[in-house]
Amino acid sequence: MFPTFEILVALIVCATLLPLSRCTKWWIRDLDFPRLQLAILSLVVLAAQCVLLDWSDSLFQLLAFVNAACLAYQAWWIIPYTKPFPNEVKQTVGGVPDRQIRILTANVLTPNRNTDGLIALIREHQPHIFVTLETDSWWQERLDVFDPDYPYSIKCPLDNLYGMHVYSRLPLEDSEIQFLVEDDIPSMHTLVTLKSGHKVRMHFLHPTPPSPTEHEESTQRDAELLVVAKSVAGLDTPVIVAGDLNDVAWSTTTRLFRKISGLLDPRIGRGMFNTFHADFWFARWPLDHLFHSQHFTLSFIRRLPSFGSDHFPMLVELTYDRANGMEQEGLEADAEDHALADEKIAAEPVEVDDVHEPEPQGVPAKGIST
C-alpha cells in the first residue's frame, strides 16, 4: 500500500466532513467552495487506486469505499449545476419585451482601470439595469457617461473594495442605501417598474467573505444574506436579489438562503457559471448570483468576457410571466432551517425589520447617492 494514497484519502475525508459542522471559522466555511475541485481530486485518486493497488487488500477496499463515498457526496452538491439536471426555472417562450428585465452585474476590482472594457460590454448588451461592485469615485466618474441613457441610479462610491453602483433605464422608486451588518458595507434596495407597469422589488448585496484578511468567521456574511432572505419570504411582489455574495451557489448558507427566501436559481440545470477567479481556470467558483421569485421565467443567462477584473461579469434576462412562473418550485425550508437561520441572524446586530422594503412612491427619483 502506498502511504501517499492514505494521506490523500485522509485529506479528502477531512475536507468533506468539516463543512458538515456548523462551525463558522473561515477555514472551515471556505471548504464549501472547492467541491468541484475536491470531486475531481477524489475521482483521480480513486482511478489511481484501482490501477496501482491490490484489489484483494482489505485496506485498499476500505480506502476505495471511503473515497468513493466522498466523491458521491461532493457530486451531490454540484450535479444540480450541470445540464443533465432538470431546470429549476422555466425557459421563456415567446416573451413580451415590455415584461423583460435584463441585468448585468460586474465586480470591477477597484484597482482595475479597464473601464473601456466594461463600457463596451454594457453598450453591446444594452441591459435595462447594470450593477457594479467595488466601484470607487474614480470608477463612478467614468461610468457616469451612461447617465443620459440610464437616468435612474443609486451610487455609493467607496475606497474599501465595497463601493456599489446601480444604473437603470427603468424607473426606480423608494431606493435606499443601507449598511445592514457592517458600517462600511453597503447594500441597495429599490423598486423598479418594468415597461409593462409591473413593479419588482430588488436587493443588491455584497457581504464580506470569511477569510484571514477579512473576517475570521462567516457570521457577517451569513447574517446579511439570511436577513434579506427572511424579508422577502412569502411576498406576493416580484423579487430579485443579485450581487457578489462571496459565497458559492452550493454552500450550506446559500442553500439556506434559497430555502428561507423561496427564491429560484436560474443556474440549476444550466451550468455553474463560475465567475471568480477570472485569471485561474483551475480555481473558479460561482460567487456572483441572481435569484428571483416565481413571477419570472428565464430568457437567458450568460457569463460575459473578462475586462481585467478578477470576476467575470454576468448577464441575465428574465421575463415576467406569473402564469407559467407559479408552476416552478424551488427549495422549501423546514423548522430546523428556520431555527438555523434565526441563529445565524442573531449572531450579528441586525433584524429582519431593518431591511428596507421599497414601496411605490409616485414620481420616481432620478438618483440617490451617499
mmCIF file of C-alpha atoms in Angstrom:
data_model
loop_
_atom_site.group_PDB
_atom_site.id
_atom_site.type_symbol
_atom_site.label_atom_id
_atom_site.label_comp_id
_atom_site.label_asym_id
_atom_site.label_seq_id
_atom_site.Cartn_x
_atom_site.Cartn_y
_atom_site.Cartn_z
ATOM 1 C CA MET A 1 0.000 0.000 0.000
ATOM 2 C CA PHE A 2 1.358 3.385 -0.982
ATOM 3 C CA PRO A 3 1.202 5.748 2.028
ATOM 4 C CA THR A 4 0.528 8.599 -0.424
ATOM 5 C CA PHE A 5 -2.950 7.229 -1.048
ATOM 6 C CA GLU A 6 -3.675 7.016 2.651
ATOM 7 C CA ILE A 7 -2.680 10.671 3.095
ATOM 8 C CA LEU A 8 -4.686 11.842 0.076
ATOM 9 C CA VAL A 9 -7.823 9.986 1.137
ATOM 10 C CA ALA A 10 -7.457 11.317 4.684
ATOM 11 C CA LEU A 11 -7.263 14.888 3.326
ATOM 12 C CA ILE A 12 -10.300 14.311 1.091
ATOM 13 C CA VAL A 13 -12.269 12.924 4.037
ATOM 14 C CA CYS A 14 -11.364 15.904 6.245
ATOM 15 C CA ALA A 15 -12.282 18.404 3.513
ATOM 16 C CA THR A 16 -15.593 16.596 3.048
ATOM 17 C CA LEU A 17 -16.585 16.196 6.691
ATOM 18 C CA LEU A 18 -15.502 19.527 8.199
ATOM 19 C CA PRO A 19 -18.115 21.640 6.340
ATOM 20 C CA LEU A 20 -20.833 19.417 7.811
ATOM 21 C CA SER A 21 -20.283 21.170 11.117
ATOM 22 C CA ARG A 22 -21.959 24.460 11.960
ATOM 23 C CA CYS A 23 -18.599 25.993 12.791
ATOM 24 C CA THR A 24 -18.316 29.466 11.225
ATOM 25 C CA LYS A 25 -14.496 29.644 11.168
ATOM 26 C CA TRP A 26 -13.292 30.889 7.784
ATOM 27 C CA TRP A 27 -11.043 27.906 7.059
ATOM 28 C CA ILE A 28 -13.973 25.517 7.522
ATOM 29 C CA ARG A 29 -16.601 27.522 5.672
ATOM 30 C CA ASP A 30 -14.219 28.077 2.762
ATOM 31 C CA LEU A 31 -14.187 24.313 2.243
ATOM 32 C CA ASP A 32 -17.691 24.788 0.778
ATOM 33 C CA PHE A 33 -16.042 26.442 -2.218
ATOM 34 C CA PRO A 34 -13.855 23.791 -3.903
ATOM 35 C CA ARG A 35 -16.418 20.976 -4.112
ATOM 36 C CA LEU A 36 -15.829 20.576 -7.844
ATOM 37 C CA GLN A 37 -12.052 20.513 -7.365
ATOM 38 C CA LEU A 38 -12.382 18.034 -4.492
ATOM 39 C CA ALA A 39 -14.647 15.807 -6.576
ATOM 40 C CA ILE A 40 -12.098 15.801 -9.405
ATOM 41 C CA LEU A 41 -9.263 15.043 -6.976
ATOM 42 C CA SER A 42 -11.283 12.232 -5.437
ATOM 43 C CA LEU A 43 -12.031 10.766 -8.873
ATOM 44 C CA VAL A 44 -8.366 10.913 -9.917
ATOM 45 C CA VAL A 45 -7.224 9.284 -6.669
ATOM 46 C CA LEU A 46 -9.882 6.576 -6.991
ATOM 47 C CA ALA A 47 -8.792 5.799 -10.566
ATOM 48 C CA ALA A 48 -5.150 5.647 -9.497
ATOM 49 C CA GLN A 49 -6.046 3.337 -6.607
ATOM 50 C CA CYS A 50 -7.830 0.974 -8.940
ATOM 51 C CA VAL A 51 -4.874 0.857 -11.344
ATOM 52 C CA LEU A 52 -1.968 0.718 -8.902
ATOM 53 C CA LEU A 53 -3.219 -1.094 -5.808
ATOM 54 C CA ASP A 54 -4.119 -4.673 -4.999
ATOM 55 C CA TRP A 55 -7.893 -5.243 -5.038
ATOM 56 C CA SER A 56 -7.527 -8.116 -2.567
ATOM 57 C CA ASP A 57 -6.036 -5.830 0.074
ATOM 58 C CA SER A 58 -8.650 -5.066 2.748
ATOM 59 C CA LEU A 59 -7.127 -1.644 3.473
ATOM 60 C CA PHE A 60 -7.346 -0.753 -0.212
ATOM 61 C CA GLN A 61 -11.001 -1.787 -0.266
ATOM 62 C CA LEU A 62 -11.709 0.413 2.749
ATOM 63 C CA LEU A 63 -9.875 3.410 1.291
ATOM 64 C CA ALA A 64 -11.576 2.985 -2.073
ATOM 65 C CA PHE A 65 -15.005 2.781 -0.434
ATOM 66 C CA VAL A 66 -14.403 5.871 1.716
ATOM 67 C CA ASN A 67 -13.024 7.818 -1.234
ATOM 68 C CA ALA A 68 -15.978 6.821 -3.415
ATOM 69 C CA ALA A 69 -18.380 7.944 -0.681
ATOM 70 C CA CYS A 70 -16.675 11.356 -0.551
ATOM 71 C CA LEU A 71 -16.852 11.609 -4.339
ATOM 72 C CA ALA A 72 -20.576 10.832 -4.294
ATOM 73 C CA TYR A 73 -21.197 13.404 -1.561
ATOM 74 C CA GLN A 74 -19.294 16.197 -3.340
ATOM 75 C CA ALA A 75 -21.057 15.332 -6.606
ATOM 76 C CA TRP A 76 -24.455 15.582 -4.870
ATOM 77 C CA TRP A 77 -23.793 19.284 -4.222
ATOM 78 C CA ILE A 78 -22.606 20.204 -7.705
ATOM 79 C CA ILE A 79 -24.707 17.990 -10.006
ATOM 80 C CA PRO A 80 -27.705 20.402 -9.858
ATOM 81 C CA TYR A 81 -25.432 22.923 -11.601
ATOM 82 C CA THR A 82 -24.933 20.689 -14.632
ATOM 83 C CA LYS A 83 -27.088 20.457 -17.751
ATOM 84 C CA PRO A 84 -28.403 16.898 -17.232
ATOM 85 C CA PHE A 85 -30.193 18.129 -14.091
ATOM 86 C CA PRO A 86 -33.784 19.454 -14.565
ATOM 87 C CA ASN A 87 -34.111 23.234 -14.824
ATOM 88 C CA GLU A 88 -35.462 24.936 -11.729
ATOM 89 C CA VAL A 89 -36.538 27.969 -13.777
ATOM 90 C CA LYS A 90 -38.527 27.548 -16.966
ATOM 91 C CA GLN A 91 -37.251 28.814 -20.275
ATOM 92 C CA THR A 92 -39.171 31.824 -21.569
ATOM 93 C CA VAL A 93 -41.276 31.060 -24.631
ATOM 94 C CA GLY A 94 -42.498 33.964 -26.721
ATOM 95 C CA GLY A 95 -41.528 36.581 -24.157
ATOM 96 C CA VAL A 96 -43.126 40.028 -24.288
ATOM 97 C CA PRO A 97 -40.367 42.701 -24.490
ATOM 98 C CA ASP A 98 -42.196 45.068 -22.143
ATOM 99 C CA ARG A 99 -42.157 42.353 -19.462
ATOM 100 C CA GLN A 100 -38.441 41.635 -19.732
ATOM 101 C CA ILE A 101 -35.668 42.849 -17.466
ATOM 102 C CA ARG A 102 -32.014 42.405 -18.443
ATOM 103 C CA ILE A 103 -29.487 42.800 -15.634
ATOM 104 C CA LEU A 104 -25.704 42.956 -15.906
ATOM 105 C CA THR A 105 -23.658 42.557 -12.722
ATOM 106 C CA ALA A 106 -19.929 43.225 -12.607
ATOM 107 C CA ASN A 107 -17.427 43.198 -9.779
ATOM 108 C CA VAL A 108 -14.879 45.544 -11.357
ATOM 109 C CA LEU A 109 -11.928 45.047 -8.930
ATOM 110 C CA THR A 110 -11.191 48.567 -7.724
ATOM 111 C CA PRO A 111 -7.534 48.788 -8.932
ATOM 112 C CA ASN A 112 -8.585 47.594 -12.413
ATOM 113 C CA ARG A 113 -8.510 50.534 -14.829
ATOM 114 C CA ASN A 114 -10.038 48.924 -17.913
ATOM 115 C CA THR A 115 -13.226 50.973 -17.856
ATOM 116 C CA ASP A 116 -13.372 50.833 -21.647
ATOM 117 C CA GLY A 117 -13.772 47.057 -21.494
ATOM 118 C CA LEU A 118 -16.784 47.241 -19.171
ATOM 119 C CA ILE A 119 -18.314 50.189 -21.018
ATOM 120 C CA ALA A 120 -18.035 48.230 -24.283
ATOM 121 C CA LEU A 121 -19.845 45.246 -22.733
ATOM 122 C CA ILE A 122 -22.650 47.466 -21.430
ATOM 123 C CA ARG A 123 -23.094 49.123 -24.820
ATOM 124 C CA GLU A 124 -23.028 45.777 -26.601
ATOM 125 C CA HIS A 125 -25.585 44.024 -24.377
ATOM 126 C CA GLN A 126 -27.812 47.009 -23.521
ATOM 127 C CA PRO A 127 -29.025 45.862 -20.086
ATOM 128 C CA HIS A 128 -32.007 47.568 -18.518
ATOM 129 C CA ILE A 129 -30.019 47.706 -15.276
ATOM 130 C CA PHE A 130 -26.330 47.280 -14.612
ATOM 131 C CA VAL A 131 -24.826 46.859 -11.167
ATOM 132 C CA THR A 132 -21.167 47.423 -10.359
ATOM 133 C CA LEU A 133 -19.337 46.293 -7.248
ATOM 134 C CA GLU A 134 -16.014 47.515 -5.816
ATOM 135 C CA THR A 135 -16.545 50.839 -7.613
ATOM 136 C CA ASP A 136 -14.985 53.952 -6.110
ATOM 137 C CA SER A 137 -15.223 57.624 -7.123
ATOM 138 C CA TRP A 138 -12.723 57.077 -9.957
ATOM 139 C CA TRP A 139 -14.949 54.403 -11.460
ATOM 140 C CA GLN A 140 -18.082 56.482 -10.870
ATOM 141 C CA GLU A 141 -16.679 59.409 -12.839
ATOM 142 C CA ARG A 142 -16.201 57.164 -15.847
ATOM 143 C CA LEU A 143 -19.449 55.204 -15.544
ATOM 144 C CA ASP A 144 -21.429 58.441 -15.302
ATOM 145 C CA VAL A 145 -21.049 58.594 -19.095
ATOM 146 C CA PHE A 146 -24.185 56.429 -19.006
ATOM 147 C CA ASP A 147 -26.276 58.962 -17.064
ATOM 148 C CA PRO A 148 -28.163 60.198 -20.167
ATOM 149 C CA ASP A 149 -29.216 56.640 -21.128
ATOM 150 C CA TYR A 150 -29.560 55.379 -17.546
ATOM 151 C CA PRO A 151 -31.225 58.321 -15.796
ATOM 152 C CA TYR A 152 -32.129 56.385 -12.632
ATOM 153 C CA SER A 153 -29.263 55.464 -10.355
ATOM 154 C CA ILE A 154 -28.092 54.569 -6.863
ATOM 155 C CA LYS A 155 -24.480 55.495 -6.153
ATOM 156 C CA CYS A 156 -22.255 54.617 -3.229
ATOM 157 C CA PRO A 157 -18.576 55.081 -4.138
ATOM 158 C CA LEU A 158 -16.193 53.679 -1.525
ATOM 159 C CA ASP A 159 -12.456 53.088 -1.355
ATOM 160 C CA ASN A 160 -12.688 49.900 0.721
ATOM 161 C CA LEU A 161 -13.468 47.454 -2.135
ATOM 162 C CA TYR A 162 -17.173 47.583 -1.285
ATOM 163 C CA GLY A 163 -18.443 50.526 -3.304
ATOM 164 C CA MET A 164 -21.623 49.822 -5.258
ATOM 165 C CA HIS A 165 -23.481 51.483 -8.139
ATOM 166 C CA VAL A 166 -26.782 50.789 -9.856
ATOM 167 C CA TYR A 167 -27.651 52.413 -13.187
ATOM 168 C CA SER A 168 -31.109 51.854 -14.672
ATOM 169 C CA ARG A 169 -33.067 52.678 -17.810
ATOM 170 C CA LEU A 170 -36.212 51.690 -15.918
ATOM 171 C CA PRO A 171 -37.700 53.925 -13.210
ATOM 172 C CA LEU A 172 -36.528 53.256 -9.656
ATOM 173 C CA GLU A 173 -38.651 54.142 -6.635
ATOM 174 C CA ASP A 174 -38.052 54.348 -2.904
ATOM 175 C CA SER A 175 -34.375 53.490 -3.292
ATOM 176 C CA GLU A 176 -32.234 53.237 -0.183
ATOM 177 C CA ILE A 177 -28.608 52.505 0.600
ATOM 178 C CA GLN A 178 -28.254 50.529 3.814
ATOM 179 C CA PHE A 179 -25.405 49.285 5.980
ATOM 180 C CA LEU A 180 -27.205 46.328 7.483
ATOM 181 C CA VAL A 181 -24.466 44.429 9.305
ATOM 182 C CA GLU A 182 -21.278 46.467 8.985
ATOM 183 C CA ASP A 183 -20.914 50.244 8.984
ATOM 184 C CA ASP A 184 -18.861 50.331 5.788
ATOM 185 C CA ILE A 185 -20.519 47.544 3.759
ATOM 186 C CA PRO A 186 -23.481 48.851 1.732
ATOM 187 C CA SER A 187 -26.462 47.128 0.224
ATOM 188 C CA MET A 188 -29.037 48.688 -2.109
ATOM 189 C CA HIS A 189 -32.786 48.231 -2.089
ATOM 190 C CA THR A 190 -35.203 49.623 -4.648
ATOM 191 C CA LEU A 191 -38.436 49.137 -6.582
ATOM 192 C CA VAL A 192 -38.119 49.009 -10.369
ATOM 193 C CA THR A 193 -41.030 49.459 -12.764
ATOM 194 C CA LEU A 194 -40.983 47.357 -15.927
ATOM 195 C CA LYS A 195 -42.233 48.844 -19.184
ATOM 196 C CA SER A 196 -45.359 46.750 -18.688
ATOM 197 C CA GLY A 197 -46.025 48.591 -15.421
ATOM 198 C CA HIS A 198 -45.208 45.632 -13.146
ATOM 199 C CA LYS A 199 -43.160 46.613 -10.108
ATOM 200 C CA VAL A 200 -40.254 44.472 -8.931
ATOM 201 C CA ARG A 201 -38.565 44.666 -5.547
ATOM 202 C CA MET A 202 -34.780 44.465 -5.944
ATOM 203 C CA HIS A 203 -31.969 43.944 -3.453
ATOM 204 C CA PHE A 204 -28.287 44.233 -4.384
ATOM 205 C CA LEU A 205 -25.776 42.745 -1.938
ATOM 206 C CA HIS A 206 -22.023 42.385 -1.473
ATOM 207 C CA PRO A 207 -21.349 40.990 2.014
ATOM 208 C CA THR A 208 -17.830 40.411 3.271
ATOM 209 C CA PRO A 209 -16.348 36.918 2.928
ATOM 210 C CA PRO A 210 -14.917 34.710 5.654
ATOM 211 C CA SER A 211 -11.163 34.873 5.138
ATOM 212 C CA PRO A 212 -7.961 35.537 7.087
ATOM 213 C CA THR A 213 -7.809 39.061 5.619
ATOM 214 C CA GLU A 214 -11.484 39.986 6.145
ATOM 215 C CA HIS A 215 -13.288 38.114 8.913
ATOM 216 C CA GLU A 216 -12.247 35.097 10.925
ATOM 217 C CA GLU A 217 -15.818 33.818 10.764
ATOM 218 C CA SER A 218 -18.697 33.831 8.278
ATOM 219 C CA THR A 219 -21.243 35.355 10.665
ATOM 220 C CA GLN A 220 -21.382 38.777 8.974
ATOM 221 C CA ARG A 221 -21.956 37.339 5.504
ATOM 222 C CA ASP A 222 -24.445 34.735 6.691
ATOM 223 C CA ALA A 223 -26.494 37.222 8.704
ATOM 224 C CA GLU A 224 -26.780 39.703 5.818
ATOM 225 C CA LEU A 225 -27.879 37.050 3.344
ATOM 226 C CA LEU A 226 -30.400 35.464 5.675
ATOM 227 C CA VAL A 227 -31.930 38.672 6.998
ATOM 228 C CA VAL A 228 -32.685 39.658 3.396
ATOM 229 C CA ALA A 229 -33.989 36.149 2.723
ATOM 230 C CA LYS A 230 -36.454 36.463 5.584
ATOM 231 C CA SER A 231 -37.500 39.952 4.478
ATOM 232 C CA VAL A 232 -38.622 38.697 1.049
ATOM 233 C CA ALA A 233 -40.045 35.332 2.096
ATOM 234 C CA GLY A 234 -43.676 34.828 1.171
ATOM 235 C CA LEU A 235 -44.087 38.134 -0.657
ATOM 236 C CA ASP A 236 -46.619 38.367 -3.468
ATOM 237 C CA THR A 237 -44.455 41.107 -5.002
ATOM 238 C CA PRO A 238 -41.916 40.039 -7.662
ATOM 239 C CA VAL A 239 -38.426 39.926 -6.140
ATOM 240 C CA ILE A 240 -34.874 39.843 -7.487
ATOM 241 C CA VAL A 241 -31.748 39.551 -5.319
ATOM 242 C CA ALA A 242 -28.384 39.932 -7.048
ATOM 243 C CA GLY A 243 -24.726 40.657 -6.381
ATOM 244 C CA ASP A 244 -21.401 39.194 -5.378
ATOM 245 C CA LEU A 245 -22.428 37.199 -2.319
ATOM 246 C CA ASN A 246 -18.896 35.985 -1.551
ATOM 247 C CA ASP A 247 -20.345 32.507 -1.306
ATOM 248 C CA VAL A 248 -20.679 29.647 -3.757
ATOM 249 C CA ALA A 249 -24.016 28.548 -5.155
ATOM 250 C CA TRP A 250 -23.773 25.134 -3.480
ATOM 251 C CA SER A 251 -22.764 26.205 0.019
ATOM 252 C CA THR A 252 -24.791 25.499 3.131
ATOM 253 C CA THR A 253 -25.527 29.208 3.587
ATOM 254 C CA THR A 254 -26.626 29.921 0.017
ATOM 255 C CA ARG A 255 -28.773 26.808 0.018
ATOM 256 C CA LEU A 256 -30.308 28.013 3.291
ATOM 257 C CA PHE A 257 -30.866 31.438 1.688
ATOM 258 C CA ARG A 258 -32.812 29.779 -1.131
ATOM 259 C CA LYS A 259 -34.893 27.757 1.307
ATOM 260 C CA ILE A 260 -35.793 30.685 3.561
ATOM 261 C CA SER A 261 -36.439 33.213 0.772
ATOM 262 C CA GLY A 262 -38.243 30.828 -1.555
ATOM 263 C CA LEU A 263 -36.344 32.394 -4.462
ATOM 264 C CA LEU A 264 -35.263 30.403 -7.513
ATOM 265 C CA ASP A 265 -31.811 29.902 -9.035
ATOM 266 C CA PRO A 266 -31.804 30.086 -12.855
ATOM 267 C CA ARG A 267 -28.461 28.233 -12.963
ATOM 268 C CA ILE A 268 -29.978 24.970 -11.741
ATOM 269 C CA GLY A 269 -29.874 22.558 -14.679
ATOM 270 C CA ARG A 270 -27.990 25.038 -16.864
ATOM 271 C CA GLY A 271 -24.449 25.319 -15.541
ATOM 272 C CA MET A 272 -22.220 26.627 -12.789
ATOM 273 C CA PHE A 273 -21.369 29.964 -14.451
ATOM 274 C CA ASN A 274 -18.205 30.308 -12.386
ATOM 275 C CA THR A 275 -17.317 33.985 -12.145
ATOM 276 C CA PHE A 276 -14.273 34.032 -9.838
ATOM 277 C CA HIS A 277 -11.288 33.839 -10.306
ATOM 278 C CA ALA A 278 -11.110 35.104 -13.895
ATOM 279 C CA ASP A 279 -7.339 34.548 -14.095
ATOM 280 C CA PHE A 280 -7.212 30.974 -12.794
ATOM 281 C CA TRP A 281 -9.261 28.404 -14.721
ATOM 282 C CA PHE A 282 -8.466 25.673 -12.181
ATOM 283 C CA ALA A 283 -9.796 27.664 -9.203
ATOM 284 C CA ARG A 284 -13.128 29.167 -10.216
ATOM 285 C CA TRP A 285 -16.381 29.324 -8.318
ATOM 286 C CA PRO A 286 -19.846 30.861 -8.807
ATOM 287 C CA LEU A 287 -19.670 33.885 -6.490
ATOM 288 C CA ASP A 288 -21.885 36.296 -8.476
ATOM 289 C CA HIS A 289 -25.542 35.427 -8.156
ATOM 290 C CA LEU A 290 -29.050 36.348 -9.212
ATOM 291 C CA PHE A 291 -32.070 34.809 -7.511
ATOM 292 C CA HIS A 292 -35.696 35.636 -8.282
ATOM 293 C CA SER A 293 -39.248 34.865 -7.276
ATOM 294 C CA GLN A 294 -41.627 32.575 -9.141
ATOM 295 C CA HIS A 295 -43.003 35.521 -11.095
ATOM 296 C CA PHE A 296 -40.255 35.167 -13.710
ATOM 297 C CA THR A 297 -39.067 32.744 -16.351
ATOM 298 C CA LEU A 298 -35.589 32.860 -17.874
ATOM 299 C CA SER A 299 -34.830 34.315 -21.293
ATOM 300 C CA PHE A 300 -31.089 33.667 -20.966
ATOM 301 C CA ILE A 301 -28.135 33.639 -18.589
ATOM 302 C CA ARG A 302 -24.565 34.277 -19.746
ATOM 303 C CA ARG A 303 -21.110 34.748 -18.336
ATOM 304 C CA LEU A 304 -19.519 37.624 -20.242
ATOM 305 C CA PRO A 305 -15.849 38.017 -21.230
ATOM 306 C CA SER A 306 -13.295 39.302 -18.749
ATOM 307 C CA PHE A 307 -12.423 43.012 -18.794
ATOM 308 C CA GLY A 308 -9.469 42.945 -16.414
ATOM 309 C CA SER A 309 -11.258 42.224 -13.149
ATOM 310 C CA ASP A 310 -10.804 39.073 -11.085
ATOM 311 C CA HIS A 311 -14.542 38.445 -11.692
ATOM 312 C CA PHE A 312 -16.328 37.749 -14.948
ATOM 313 C CA PRO A 313 -19.492 39.839 -15.397
ATOM 314 C CA MET A 314 -22.877 38.108 -15.559
ATOM 315 C CA LEU A 315 -25.831 38.922 -17.807
ATOM 316 C CA VAL A 316 -29.311 37.611 -17.024
ATOM 317 C CA GLU A 317 -32.609 38.378 -18.740
ATOM 318 C CA LEU A 318 -35.856 37.453 -17.010
ATOM 319 C CA THR A 319 -39.423 37.685 -18.285
ATOM 320 C CA TYR A 320 -42.336 38.499 -16.014
ATOM 321 C CA ASP A 321 -44.680 35.554 -16.567
ATOM 322 C CA ARG A 322 -46.657 34.903 -13.436
ATOM 323 C CA ALA A 323 -48.996 32.318 -15.002
ATOM 324 C CA ASN A 324 -46.184 29.960 -16.011
ATOM 325 C CA GLY A 325 -43.790 31.002 -13.283
ATOM 326 C CA MET A 326 -46.049 29.940 -10.428
ATOM 327 C CA GLU A 327 -45.668 26.325 -11.543
ATOM 328 C CA GLN A 328 -41.947 26.489 -10.695
ATOM 329 C CA GLU A 329 -40.711 25.042 -7.427
ATOM 330 C CA GLY A 330 -37.538 25.736 -5.512
ATOM 331 C CA LEU A 331 -36.292 24.539 -2.147
ATOM 332 C CA GLU A 332 -38.527 24.508 0.923
ATOM 333 C CA ALA A 333 -37.474 25.327 4.468
ATOM 334 C CA ASP A 334 -38.393 23.166 7.440
ATOM 335 C CA ALA A 335 -38.414 24.057 11.131
ATOM 336 C CA GLU A 336 -34.721 23.200 11.504
ATOM 337 C CA ASP A 337 -33.834 25.520 8.600
ATOM 338 C CA HIS A 338 -35.739 28.415 10.160
ATOM 339 C CA ALA A 339 -34.074 27.793 13.514
ATOM 340 C CA LEU A 340 -30.624 27.778 11.894
ATOM 341 C CA ALA A 341 -31.382 30.996 10.012
ATOM 342 C CA ASP A 342 -32.557 32.676 13.219
ATOM 343 C CA GLU A 343 -29.390 31.519 14.976
ATOM 344 C CA LYS A 344 -27.152 32.969 12.253
ATOM 345 C CA ILE A 345 -29.026 36.284 12.188
ATOM 346 C CA ALA A 346 -28.872 36.553 15.980
ATOM 347 C CA ALA A 347 -25.075 36.354 15.795
ATOM 348 C CA GLU A 348 -24.988 39.909 14.400
ATOM 349 C CA PRO A 349 -26.765 43.152 15.442
ATOM 350 C CA VAL A 350 -29.363 43.082 12.655
ATOM 351 C CA GLU A 351 -33.060 42.233 12.455
ATOM 352 C CA VAL A 352 -35.439 41.435 9.616
ATOM 353 C CA ASP A 353 -37.277 44.727 10.159
ATOM 354 C CA ASP A 354 -34.028 46.571 9.419
ATOM 355 C CA VAL A 355 -34.178 45.609 5.739
ATOM 356 C CA HIS A 356 -35.707 48.367 3.646
ATOM 357 C CA GLU A 357 -38.976 47.360 1.974
ATOM 358 C CA PRO A 358 -39.356 49.510 -1.169
ATOM 359 C CA GLU A 359 -42.879 50.795 -1.778
ATOM 360 C CA PRO A 360 -44.424 52.754 -4.685
ATOM 361 C CA GLN A 361 -43.809 56.475 -4.117
ATOM 362 C CA GLY A 362 -45.469 58.165 -7.078
ATOM 363 C CA VAL A 363 -42.840 60.000 -9.144
ATOM 364 C CA PRO A 364 -39.562 58.031 -9.271
ATOM 365 C CA ALA A 365 -36.413 59.859 -8.221
ATOM 366 C CA LYS A 366 -33.667 60.150 -10.812
ATOM 367 C CA GLY A 367 -30.880 59.162 -8.477
ATOM 368 C CA ILE A 368 -29.725 58.552 -4.932
ATOM 369 C CA SER A 369 -26.164 58.605 -3.637
ATOM 370 C CA THR A 370 -24.111 58.753 -0.476
#
